[in-house]
Coordinates of C-alpha atoms and ligand atoms in Angstrom, one line a residue:
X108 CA -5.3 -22.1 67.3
X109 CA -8.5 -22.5 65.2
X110 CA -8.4 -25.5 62.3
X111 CA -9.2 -22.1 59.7
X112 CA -5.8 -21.1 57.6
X113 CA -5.9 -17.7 56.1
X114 CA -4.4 -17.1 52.7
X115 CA -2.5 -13.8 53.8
X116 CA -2.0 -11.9 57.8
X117 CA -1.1 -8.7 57.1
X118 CA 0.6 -7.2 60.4
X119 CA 0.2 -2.6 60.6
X120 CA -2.8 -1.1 59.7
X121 CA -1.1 2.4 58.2
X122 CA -2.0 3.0 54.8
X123 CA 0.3 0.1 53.6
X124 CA -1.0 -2.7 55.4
X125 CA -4.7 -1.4 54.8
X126 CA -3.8 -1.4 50.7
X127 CA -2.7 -4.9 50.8
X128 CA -5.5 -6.2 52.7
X129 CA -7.8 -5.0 50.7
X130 CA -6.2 -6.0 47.5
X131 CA -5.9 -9.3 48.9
X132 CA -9.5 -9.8 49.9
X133 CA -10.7 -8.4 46.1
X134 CA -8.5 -11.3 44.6
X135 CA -10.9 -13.8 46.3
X136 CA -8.4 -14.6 49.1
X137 CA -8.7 -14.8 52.4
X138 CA -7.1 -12.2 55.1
X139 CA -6.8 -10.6 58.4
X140 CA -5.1 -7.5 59.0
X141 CA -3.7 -7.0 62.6
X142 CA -3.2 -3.9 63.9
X143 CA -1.4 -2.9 67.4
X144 CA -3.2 0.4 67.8
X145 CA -7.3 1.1 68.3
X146 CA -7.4 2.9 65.0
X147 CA -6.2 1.9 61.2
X148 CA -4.4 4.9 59.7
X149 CA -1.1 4.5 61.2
X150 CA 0.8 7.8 61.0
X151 CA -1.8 9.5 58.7
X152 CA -4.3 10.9 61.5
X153 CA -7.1 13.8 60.9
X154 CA -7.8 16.0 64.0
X155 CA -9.9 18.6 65.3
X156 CA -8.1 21.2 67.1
X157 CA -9.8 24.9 68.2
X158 CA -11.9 24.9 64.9
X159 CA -9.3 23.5 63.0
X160 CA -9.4 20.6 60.9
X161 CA -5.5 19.5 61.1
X162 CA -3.4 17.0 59.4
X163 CA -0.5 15.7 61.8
X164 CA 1.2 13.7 58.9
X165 CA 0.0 13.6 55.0
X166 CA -2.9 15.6 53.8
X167 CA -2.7 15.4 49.9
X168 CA -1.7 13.1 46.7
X169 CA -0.8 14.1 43.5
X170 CA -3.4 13.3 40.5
X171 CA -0.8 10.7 39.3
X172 CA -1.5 8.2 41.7
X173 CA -2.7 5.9 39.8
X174 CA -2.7 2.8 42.5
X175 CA -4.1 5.1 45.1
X176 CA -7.0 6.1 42.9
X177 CA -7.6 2.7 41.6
X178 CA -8.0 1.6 45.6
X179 CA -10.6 4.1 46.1
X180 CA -12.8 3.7 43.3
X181 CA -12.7 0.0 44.5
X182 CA -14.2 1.2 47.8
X183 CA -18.2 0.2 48.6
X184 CA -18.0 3.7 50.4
X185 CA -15.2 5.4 48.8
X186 CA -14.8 9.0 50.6
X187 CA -15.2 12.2 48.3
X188 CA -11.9 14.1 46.8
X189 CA -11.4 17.1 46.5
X190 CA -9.6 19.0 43.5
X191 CA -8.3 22.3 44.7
X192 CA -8.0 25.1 42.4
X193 CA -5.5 24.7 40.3
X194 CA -3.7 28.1 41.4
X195 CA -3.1 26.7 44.5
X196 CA -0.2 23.7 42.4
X197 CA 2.2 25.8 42.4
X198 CA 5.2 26.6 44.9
X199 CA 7.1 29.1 46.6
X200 CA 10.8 29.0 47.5
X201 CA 11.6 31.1 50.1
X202 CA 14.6 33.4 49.7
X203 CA 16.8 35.9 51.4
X204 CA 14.6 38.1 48.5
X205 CA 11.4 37.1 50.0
X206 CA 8.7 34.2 48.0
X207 CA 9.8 33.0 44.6
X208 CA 7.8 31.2 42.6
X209 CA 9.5 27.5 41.8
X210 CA 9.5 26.8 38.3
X211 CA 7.5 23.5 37.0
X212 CA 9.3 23.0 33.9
X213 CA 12.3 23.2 32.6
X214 CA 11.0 26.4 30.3
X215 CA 10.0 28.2 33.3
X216 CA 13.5 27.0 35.4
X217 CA 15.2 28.8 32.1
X218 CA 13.5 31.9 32.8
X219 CA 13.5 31.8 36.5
X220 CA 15.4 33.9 38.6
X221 CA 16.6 31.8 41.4
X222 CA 19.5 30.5 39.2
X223 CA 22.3 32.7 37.4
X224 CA 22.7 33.3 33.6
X225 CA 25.9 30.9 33.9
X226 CA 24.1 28.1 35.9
X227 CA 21.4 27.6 33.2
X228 CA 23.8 27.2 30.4
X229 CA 25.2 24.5 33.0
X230 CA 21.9 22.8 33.3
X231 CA 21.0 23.4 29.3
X232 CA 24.3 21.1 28.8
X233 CA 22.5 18.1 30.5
X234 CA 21.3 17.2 27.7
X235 CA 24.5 16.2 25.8
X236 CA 25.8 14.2 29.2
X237 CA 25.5 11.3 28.4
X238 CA 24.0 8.2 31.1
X239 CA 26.2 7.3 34.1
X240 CA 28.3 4.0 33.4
X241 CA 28.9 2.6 37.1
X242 CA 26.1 1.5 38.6
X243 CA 27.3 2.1 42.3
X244 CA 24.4 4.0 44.5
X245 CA 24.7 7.2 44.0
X246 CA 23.1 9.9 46.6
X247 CA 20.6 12.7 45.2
X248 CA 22.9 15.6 45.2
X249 CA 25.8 13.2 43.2
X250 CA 23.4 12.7 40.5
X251 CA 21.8 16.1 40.3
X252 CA 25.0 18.0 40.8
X253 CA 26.4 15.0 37.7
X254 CA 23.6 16.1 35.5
X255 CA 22.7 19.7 36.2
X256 CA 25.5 21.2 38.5
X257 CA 26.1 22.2 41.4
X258 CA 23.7 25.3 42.0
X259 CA 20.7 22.9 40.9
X260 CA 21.7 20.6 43.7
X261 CA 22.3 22.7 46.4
X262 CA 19.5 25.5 45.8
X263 CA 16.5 23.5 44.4
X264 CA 17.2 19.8 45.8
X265 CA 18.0 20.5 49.1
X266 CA 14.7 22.9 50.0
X267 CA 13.0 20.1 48.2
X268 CA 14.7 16.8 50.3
X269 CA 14.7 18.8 53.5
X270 CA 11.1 20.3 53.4
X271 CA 9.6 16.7 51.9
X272 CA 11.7 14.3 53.4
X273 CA 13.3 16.0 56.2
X274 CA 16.7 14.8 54.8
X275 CA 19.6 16.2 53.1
X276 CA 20.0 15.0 49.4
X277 CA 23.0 13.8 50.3
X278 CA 21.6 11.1 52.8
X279 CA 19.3 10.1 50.1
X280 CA 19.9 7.7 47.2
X281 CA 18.5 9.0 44.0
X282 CA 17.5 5.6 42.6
X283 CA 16.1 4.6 46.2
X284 CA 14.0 7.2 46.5
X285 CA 13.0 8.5 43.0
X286 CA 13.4 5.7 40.9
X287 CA 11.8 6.7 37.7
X288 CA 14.5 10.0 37.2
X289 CA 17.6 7.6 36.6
X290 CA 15.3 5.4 35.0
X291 CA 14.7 8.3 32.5
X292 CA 18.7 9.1 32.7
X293 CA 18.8 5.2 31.5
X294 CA 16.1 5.3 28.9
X295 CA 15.9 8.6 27.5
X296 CA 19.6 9.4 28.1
X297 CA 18.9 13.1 29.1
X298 CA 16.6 14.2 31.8
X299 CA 15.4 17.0 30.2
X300 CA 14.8 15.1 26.8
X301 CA 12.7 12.5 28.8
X302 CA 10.5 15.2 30.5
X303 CA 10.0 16.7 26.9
X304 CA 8.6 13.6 26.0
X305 CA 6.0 13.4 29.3
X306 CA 3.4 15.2 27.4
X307 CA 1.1 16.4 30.4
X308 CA 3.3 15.9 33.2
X309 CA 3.5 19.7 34.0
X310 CA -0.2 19.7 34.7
X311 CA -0.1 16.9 37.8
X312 CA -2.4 18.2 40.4
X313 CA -2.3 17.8 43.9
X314 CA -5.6 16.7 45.3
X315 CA -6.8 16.1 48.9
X316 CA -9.8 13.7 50.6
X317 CA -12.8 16.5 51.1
X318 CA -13.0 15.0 55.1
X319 CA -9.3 14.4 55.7
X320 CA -6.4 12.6 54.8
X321 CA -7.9 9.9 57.4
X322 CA -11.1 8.9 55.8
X323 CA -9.3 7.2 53.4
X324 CA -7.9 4.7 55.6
X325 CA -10.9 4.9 57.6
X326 CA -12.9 3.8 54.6
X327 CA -10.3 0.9 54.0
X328 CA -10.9 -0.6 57.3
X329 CA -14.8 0.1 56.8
X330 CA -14.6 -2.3 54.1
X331 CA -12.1 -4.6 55.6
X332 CA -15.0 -5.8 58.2
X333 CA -14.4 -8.0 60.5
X334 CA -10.9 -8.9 58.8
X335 CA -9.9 -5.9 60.8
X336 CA -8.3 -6.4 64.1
X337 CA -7.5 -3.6 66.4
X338 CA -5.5 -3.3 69.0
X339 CA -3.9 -6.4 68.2
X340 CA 0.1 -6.1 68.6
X341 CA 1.8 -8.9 66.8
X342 CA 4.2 -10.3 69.3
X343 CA 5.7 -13.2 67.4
X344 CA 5.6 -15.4 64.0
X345 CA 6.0 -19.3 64.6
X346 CA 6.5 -21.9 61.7
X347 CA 4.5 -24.8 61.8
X348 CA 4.6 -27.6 59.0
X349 CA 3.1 -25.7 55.8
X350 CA 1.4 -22.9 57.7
X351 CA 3.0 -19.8 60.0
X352 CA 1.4 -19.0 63.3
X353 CA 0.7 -15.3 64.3
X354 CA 0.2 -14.7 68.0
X355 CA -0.6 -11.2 69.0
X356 CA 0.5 -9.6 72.5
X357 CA -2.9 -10.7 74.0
X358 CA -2.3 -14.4 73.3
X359 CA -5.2 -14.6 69.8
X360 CA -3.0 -16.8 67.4
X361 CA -3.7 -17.2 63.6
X362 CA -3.1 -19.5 60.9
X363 CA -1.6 -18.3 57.8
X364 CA 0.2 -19.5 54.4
X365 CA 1.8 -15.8 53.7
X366 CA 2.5 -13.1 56.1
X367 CA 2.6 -9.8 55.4
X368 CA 4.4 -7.3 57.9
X369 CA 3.6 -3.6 56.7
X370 CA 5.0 -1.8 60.0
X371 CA 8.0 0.1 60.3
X372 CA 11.9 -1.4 59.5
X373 CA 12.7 -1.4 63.7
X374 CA 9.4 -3.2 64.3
X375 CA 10.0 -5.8 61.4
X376 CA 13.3 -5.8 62.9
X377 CA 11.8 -7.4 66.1
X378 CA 9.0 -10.1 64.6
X379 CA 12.3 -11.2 61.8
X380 CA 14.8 -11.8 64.1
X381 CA 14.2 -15.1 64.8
X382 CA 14.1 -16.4 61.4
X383 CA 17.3 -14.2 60.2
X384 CA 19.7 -12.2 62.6
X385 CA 21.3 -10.8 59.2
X386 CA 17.9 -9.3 58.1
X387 CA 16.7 -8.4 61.3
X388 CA 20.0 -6.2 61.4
X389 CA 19.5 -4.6 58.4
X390 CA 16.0 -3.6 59.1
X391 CA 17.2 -2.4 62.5
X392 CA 19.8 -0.6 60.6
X393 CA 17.4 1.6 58.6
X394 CA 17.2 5.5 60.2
X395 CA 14.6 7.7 60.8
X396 CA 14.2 11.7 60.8
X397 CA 12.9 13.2 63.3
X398 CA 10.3 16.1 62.5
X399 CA 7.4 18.4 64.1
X400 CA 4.1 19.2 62.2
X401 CA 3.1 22.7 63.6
X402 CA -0.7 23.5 62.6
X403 CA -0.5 27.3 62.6
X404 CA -4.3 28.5 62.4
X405 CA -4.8 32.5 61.2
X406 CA -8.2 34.6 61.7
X407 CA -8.8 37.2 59.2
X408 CA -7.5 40.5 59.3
X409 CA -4.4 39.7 61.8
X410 CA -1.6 38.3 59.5
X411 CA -0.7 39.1 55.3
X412 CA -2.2 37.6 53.0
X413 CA -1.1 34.2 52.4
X414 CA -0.2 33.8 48.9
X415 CA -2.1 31.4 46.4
X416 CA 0.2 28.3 46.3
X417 CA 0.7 25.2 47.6
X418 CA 3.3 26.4 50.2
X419 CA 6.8 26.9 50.3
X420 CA 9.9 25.2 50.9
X421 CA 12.9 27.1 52.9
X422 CA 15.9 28.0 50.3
X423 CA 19.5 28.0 51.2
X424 CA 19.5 32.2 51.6
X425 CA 16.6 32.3 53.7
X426 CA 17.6 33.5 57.4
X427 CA 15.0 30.7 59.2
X428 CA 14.6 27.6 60.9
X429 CA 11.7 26.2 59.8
X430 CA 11.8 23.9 56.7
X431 CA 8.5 25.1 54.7
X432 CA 5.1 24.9 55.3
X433 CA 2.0 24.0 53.6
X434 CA -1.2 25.9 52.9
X435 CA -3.9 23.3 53.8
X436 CA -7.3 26.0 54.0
X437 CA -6.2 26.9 50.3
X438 CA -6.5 23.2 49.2
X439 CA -9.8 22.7 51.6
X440 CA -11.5 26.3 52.8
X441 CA -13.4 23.8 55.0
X442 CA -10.4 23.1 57.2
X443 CA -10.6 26.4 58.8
X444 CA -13.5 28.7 60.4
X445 CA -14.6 31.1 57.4
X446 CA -12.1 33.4 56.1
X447 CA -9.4 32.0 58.5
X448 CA -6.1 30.5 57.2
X449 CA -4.6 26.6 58.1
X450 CA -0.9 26.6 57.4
X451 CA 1.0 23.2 58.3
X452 CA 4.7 24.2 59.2
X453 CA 8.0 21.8 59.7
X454 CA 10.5 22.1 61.5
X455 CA 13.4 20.0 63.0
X456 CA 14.4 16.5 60.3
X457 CA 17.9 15.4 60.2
X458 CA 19.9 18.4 59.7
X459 CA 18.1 20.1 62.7
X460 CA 17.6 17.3 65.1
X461 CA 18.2 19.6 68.2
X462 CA 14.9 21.0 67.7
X463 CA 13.2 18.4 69.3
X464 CA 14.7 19.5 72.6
X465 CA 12.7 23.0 72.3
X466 CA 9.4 23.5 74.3
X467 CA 5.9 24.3 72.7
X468 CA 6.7 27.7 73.4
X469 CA 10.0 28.0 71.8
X470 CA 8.9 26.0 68.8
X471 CA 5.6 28.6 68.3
X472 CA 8.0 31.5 68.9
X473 CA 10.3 30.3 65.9
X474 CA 7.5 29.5 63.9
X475 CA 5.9 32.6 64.3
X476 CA 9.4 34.5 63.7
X477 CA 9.8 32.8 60.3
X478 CA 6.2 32.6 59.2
X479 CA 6.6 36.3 59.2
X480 CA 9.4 36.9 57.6
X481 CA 8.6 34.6 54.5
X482 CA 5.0 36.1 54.4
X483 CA 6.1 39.7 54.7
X484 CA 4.5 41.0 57.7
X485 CA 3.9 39.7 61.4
X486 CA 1.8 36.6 61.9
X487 CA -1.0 36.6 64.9
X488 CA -2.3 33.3 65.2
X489 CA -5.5 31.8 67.5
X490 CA -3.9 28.3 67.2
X491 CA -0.5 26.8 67.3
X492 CA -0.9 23.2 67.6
X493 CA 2.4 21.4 68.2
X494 CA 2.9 17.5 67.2
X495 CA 6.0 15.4 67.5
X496 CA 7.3 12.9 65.0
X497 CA 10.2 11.1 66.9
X498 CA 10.5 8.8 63.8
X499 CA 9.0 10.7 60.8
X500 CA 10.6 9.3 57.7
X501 CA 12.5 6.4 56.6
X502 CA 16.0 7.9 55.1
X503 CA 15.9 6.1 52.0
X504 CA 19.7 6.0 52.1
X505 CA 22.1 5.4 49.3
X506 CA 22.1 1.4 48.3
X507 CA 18.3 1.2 50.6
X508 CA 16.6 -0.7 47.9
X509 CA 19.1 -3.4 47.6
X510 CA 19.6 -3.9 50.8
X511 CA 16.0 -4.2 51.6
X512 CA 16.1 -7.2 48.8
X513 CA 19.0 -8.5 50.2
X514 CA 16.4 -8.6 54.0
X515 CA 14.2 -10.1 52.0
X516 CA 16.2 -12.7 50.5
X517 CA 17.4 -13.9 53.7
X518 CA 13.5 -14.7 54.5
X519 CA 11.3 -17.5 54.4
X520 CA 9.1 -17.3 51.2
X521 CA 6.0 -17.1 53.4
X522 CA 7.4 -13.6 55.6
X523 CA 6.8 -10.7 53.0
X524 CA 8.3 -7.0 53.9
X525 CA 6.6 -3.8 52.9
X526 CA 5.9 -0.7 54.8
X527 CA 6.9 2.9 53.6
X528 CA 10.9 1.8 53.7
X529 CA 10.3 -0.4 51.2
X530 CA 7.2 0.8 49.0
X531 CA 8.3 4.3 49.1
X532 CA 7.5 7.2 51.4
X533 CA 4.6 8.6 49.9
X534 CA 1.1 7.8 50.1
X535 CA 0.4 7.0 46.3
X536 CA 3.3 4.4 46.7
X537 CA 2.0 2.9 49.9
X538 CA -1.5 2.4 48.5
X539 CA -0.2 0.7 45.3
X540 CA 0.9 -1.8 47.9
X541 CA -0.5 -5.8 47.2
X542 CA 0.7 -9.0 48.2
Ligands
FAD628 C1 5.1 14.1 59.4 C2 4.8 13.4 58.2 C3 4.4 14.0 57.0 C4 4.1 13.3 55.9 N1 3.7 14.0 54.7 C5 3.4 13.3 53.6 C6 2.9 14.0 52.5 O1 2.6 15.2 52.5 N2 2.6 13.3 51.4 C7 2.8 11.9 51.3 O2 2.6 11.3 50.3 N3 3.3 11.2 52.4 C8 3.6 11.9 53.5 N4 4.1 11.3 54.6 C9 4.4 9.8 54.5 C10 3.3 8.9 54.6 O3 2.2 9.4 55.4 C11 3.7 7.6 55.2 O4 4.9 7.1 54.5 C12 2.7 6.5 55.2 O5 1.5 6.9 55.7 C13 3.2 5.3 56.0 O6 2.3 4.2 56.0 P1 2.6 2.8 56.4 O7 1.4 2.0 56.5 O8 3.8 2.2 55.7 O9 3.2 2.9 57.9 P2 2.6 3.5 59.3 O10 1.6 4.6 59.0 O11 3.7 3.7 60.2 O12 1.7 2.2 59.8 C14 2.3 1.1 60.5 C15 1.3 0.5 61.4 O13 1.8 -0.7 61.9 C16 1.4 -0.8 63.2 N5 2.2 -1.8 63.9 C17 3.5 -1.6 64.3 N6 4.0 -2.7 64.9 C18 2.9 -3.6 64.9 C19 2.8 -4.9 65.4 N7 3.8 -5.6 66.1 N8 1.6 -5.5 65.3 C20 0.5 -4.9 64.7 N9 0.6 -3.7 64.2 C21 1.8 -3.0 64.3 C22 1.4 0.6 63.8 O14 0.6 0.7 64.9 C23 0.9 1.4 62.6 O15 -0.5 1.6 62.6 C24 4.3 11.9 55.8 C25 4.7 11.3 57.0 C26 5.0 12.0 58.1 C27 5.3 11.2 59.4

C-alpha cells in the first residue's frame, strides 16, 4: 500500500457512485472511485442496435431534478439536454377501451373517465381524512386505498408501480419509496390540499440527454480523470489503525478515511459482512424484480400511428402481458432512422416473473400481440431487440428505509451505504447522491 490516504473510495461506478465522486472531488477532497466493470454507467447503458439508438435501462428525468441538474451544470463538458415537446408529457393508460389519456391533476382525474361518478366523490372526500396516527410502514396501496379508495389504488397505482417499478403497490412502502406524499399527508393534512398548494407542479417535464441517457455518466467519469478506475472489482475492506484498506480483485489496495460503497444491497452484502453479520443480512435480504427492456423499432408506413405521449402503462382491464412502453423517438426523433418509430416495451417484474423463462421469439411475439392491440392496428417492426434485467429494481419494501438505517447503524463510521436501495430508484435521486 502507498504512504497516500485518500479522503473518500467510492466502490460502483453507476450513476450513484459517479455523483458522489464528483461531489467529493468539488469539495476539495480527495477520491478514487473503483469500479468492477470497463465502463462507468452501471445499469444505465446507451446502444446502437440496426439504426437504433436504444436505452437498455433509464433514458429520461423529470425537469424537477434539481440535484441531477445542479451535477451537470458542474460538468467541464457537460452533455447537451434535450427538452422534448411538451405534448409528448403526457400519458396513456391502456384499457380494455383502448388508450386513455391519464389525468395530471386532480381537476382532470375529476373529469376523467377511467374512474366512476361514485369513486370520485370517494377520492373528493380525501380531503376531510384526516393524517394517519400509527406510524407503522404502510405499503402503497394501504395508503392510497386509506386516502382515495379502493378504485384509485387498484386502477391508477398499480399500472403505475408495475410499469415503473416492476412491483405491485402492495410490495412497496409508500414512505420508502415516495417519501414526500405522506410527507404532504403529514404537513398539509390532505393530499389533494398539498398539491393545490404546489403551484407549477402540473407542468414538470420530462427531459432526456440529446446523445443518450449514457453520456451523462460518461461525462462524470470524463471529469473524474484519473480518479477513475475501471475494471477494478473491490474484493475486500480491511481496518487499519485510523485509515481502511481497499484491495480490489487484482491485488491494487488503497488507503482511505471514508468509504463509500454505491453498488447493489447483495454486493454490499458481500464487502460488510465482515464488519457486521446483522447488516450484511439485511442487505442480502433486500429483493429484486426481474424485468426485460424490449426496443421495438417501427419504419414508416407499416404500423398506426403512435400516439403523441410519453407512453403508456398497462391498466387492470387490458387483455396483455406486457407492462407499458415508452415512446423514446418522440422524446429524441434522432433515436430512430427518419420517420421511423423507437418504442421501449416491459415486460416480466415481480408479478410476471415466469417471463424470463420465454425465448427471444416468444417475448417478440407477445410484444408484438399487445403493441397492437393498445395501438389499434398490427405492428410490423425491423428491430426487436431483447435485453434481460435479472435484477432490475430494488423492491423498496414496506419498513426498507429503516432497515437500511438500522444496516447502517451497525457500521463503522468510516463504511458509508448508498446505491439506488438506499438513495432511491430513480436517476434524479441517485445523482443527488454526496458523501
Ligand atoms: C430496466 C431499468 C429501467 C429503468 N428505468 C428508469 C427510468 O426510466 N427512470 C429512472 O429515473 N430510473 C430508471 N431506472 C433506475 C436507475 O437507472 C437506477 O436506479 C440507477 O441507474 C442505479 O444506479 P446505481 O449507481 O445506484 O447502481 P448501478 O447502476 O447498479 O451501479 C452499480 C455499479 O457498481 C459496480 N460494482 C458492483 N460491485 C462492485 C465491486 N465489488 N467493486 C467495484 N464496483 C462494483 C457495478 O459494476 C456497477 O457499475 C431503471 C433501471 C432499470 C434496471
Amino acid at each position: 500500500m502507498s504512504g497516500l490516504v485518500h479522503d473518500v473510495v467510492v466502490v460502483g461506478g453507476g450513476l450513484t457512485g459517479l455523483a458522489t465522486a464528483w461531489r467529493v472531488r468539488r469539495s476539495g477532497r480527495s477520491v478514487v472511485l473503483l469500479e468492477a466493470g470497463p465502463r462507468v454507467g452501471g445499469v444505465v447503458r446507451t446502444e446502437r442496435v440496426g439504426g437504433y439508438r436504444v436505452e437498455r435501462a433509464a433514458g429520461t428525468f423529470p425537469s424537477s431534478a434539481a440535484a441531477l441538474m445542479e451535477l451537470h451544470a458542474s460538468l467541464p463538458a457537460p452533455p447537451a439536454i434535450r427538452t422534448p415537446d411538451p405534448a409528448t408529457n403526457g400519458q396513456f393508460l391502456w384499457t380494455g377501451r383502448g388508450l386513455v389519456a391519464l389525468p395530471r391533476n386532480p381537476p382532470a382525474l375529476f373529469k376523467s373517465p377511467l374512474l366512476t361518478f361514485g369513486q370520485k366523490v370517494r377520492m373528493i372526500a380525501e380531503v376531510t381524512r384526516g393524517p394517519r396516527r400509527v406510524r407503522t410502514p404502510e405499503s402503497a396501496h394501504a395508503f392510497v386505498r386509506r386516502r382515495f379508495g379502493r378504485a384509485v389504488a387498484d386502477n391508477l397505482l398499480r399500472p403505475m408501480t408495475l410499469g415503473i417499478y416492476g412491483t405491485p403497490p402492495e410490495q412497496i412502502g409508500m414512505a420508502d419509496a415516495f417519501p414526500s406524499i405522506p410527507e404532504m399527508e403529514r404537513t398539509a393534512g390532505s393530499l389533494l390540499k398539498g398539491m393545490g398548494k404546489r403551484k407549477g407542479a402540473t407542468k414538470r417535464a420530462i427531459l432526456v440527454f440529446e446523445d443518450g441517457m449514457e453520456a451523462f455518466p460518461r461525462a462524470i467519469g470524463d471529469a473524474l480523470g484519473d480518479a477513475l478506475r475501471l475494471s477494478s472489482p473491490v474484493a475486500a475492506l480491511t481496518p487499519e489503525g485510523d485509515v481502511v484498506r481497499v484491495t480490489t480483485e487484482g491485488g491494487a489496495s488503497y488507503a482511505a478515511r471514508r468509504v463509500v460503497l454505491a453498488t447493489t444491497a447483495a454486493d454490499q452484502a458481500r464487502l460488510v459482512a465482515p464488519c457486521s453479520g446483522v447488516a450484511a443480512g439485511i442487505l442480502g435480504a433486500v429483493r429484486t424484480v426481474p424485468m426485460m427492456v424490449v426496443a421495438v423499432g417501427l419504419p414508416p408506413g407499416g404500423s398506426p400511428p403512435i400516439p403523441p405521449a410519453f407512453g403508456f402503462l398497462r391498466g387492470t382491464g387490458a387483455k396483455g402481458r406486457i407492462l407499458g412502453a415508452l415512446f423514446h423517438s418522440h422524446f429524441n426523433p434522432a433515436v430512430a432512422p427518419p420517420g421511423h418509430a423507437l418504442l421501449n416495451v416491459f415486460v416480466g417484474g415481480g408479478a410476471d416473473p415466469d417471463a424470463m423463462a420465454l425465448t427471444d421469439d416468444e417475448v417478440r411475439a407477445l410484444v408484438e400481440r399487445d403493441l397492437a392491440t393498445a395501438l389499434g392496428g398490427p405492428v410490423r417492426p425491423d428491430v426487436v431487440s431483447v435485453y434481460r434485467w435479472a435484477k432490475a429494481i430494488p423492491i423498496l419494501a414496506p419498513g426498507h428505509r429503516t432497515r437500511m438505517a438500522e444496516a447502517q447503524g451497525l457500521l463503522p463510521p468510516w463504511l458509508v451505504l448508498s446505491g439506488s436501495h438506499v438513495t432511491g430508484v430513480g436517476v434524479h435521486a441517485c445523482a443527488a447522491a454526496t458523501a
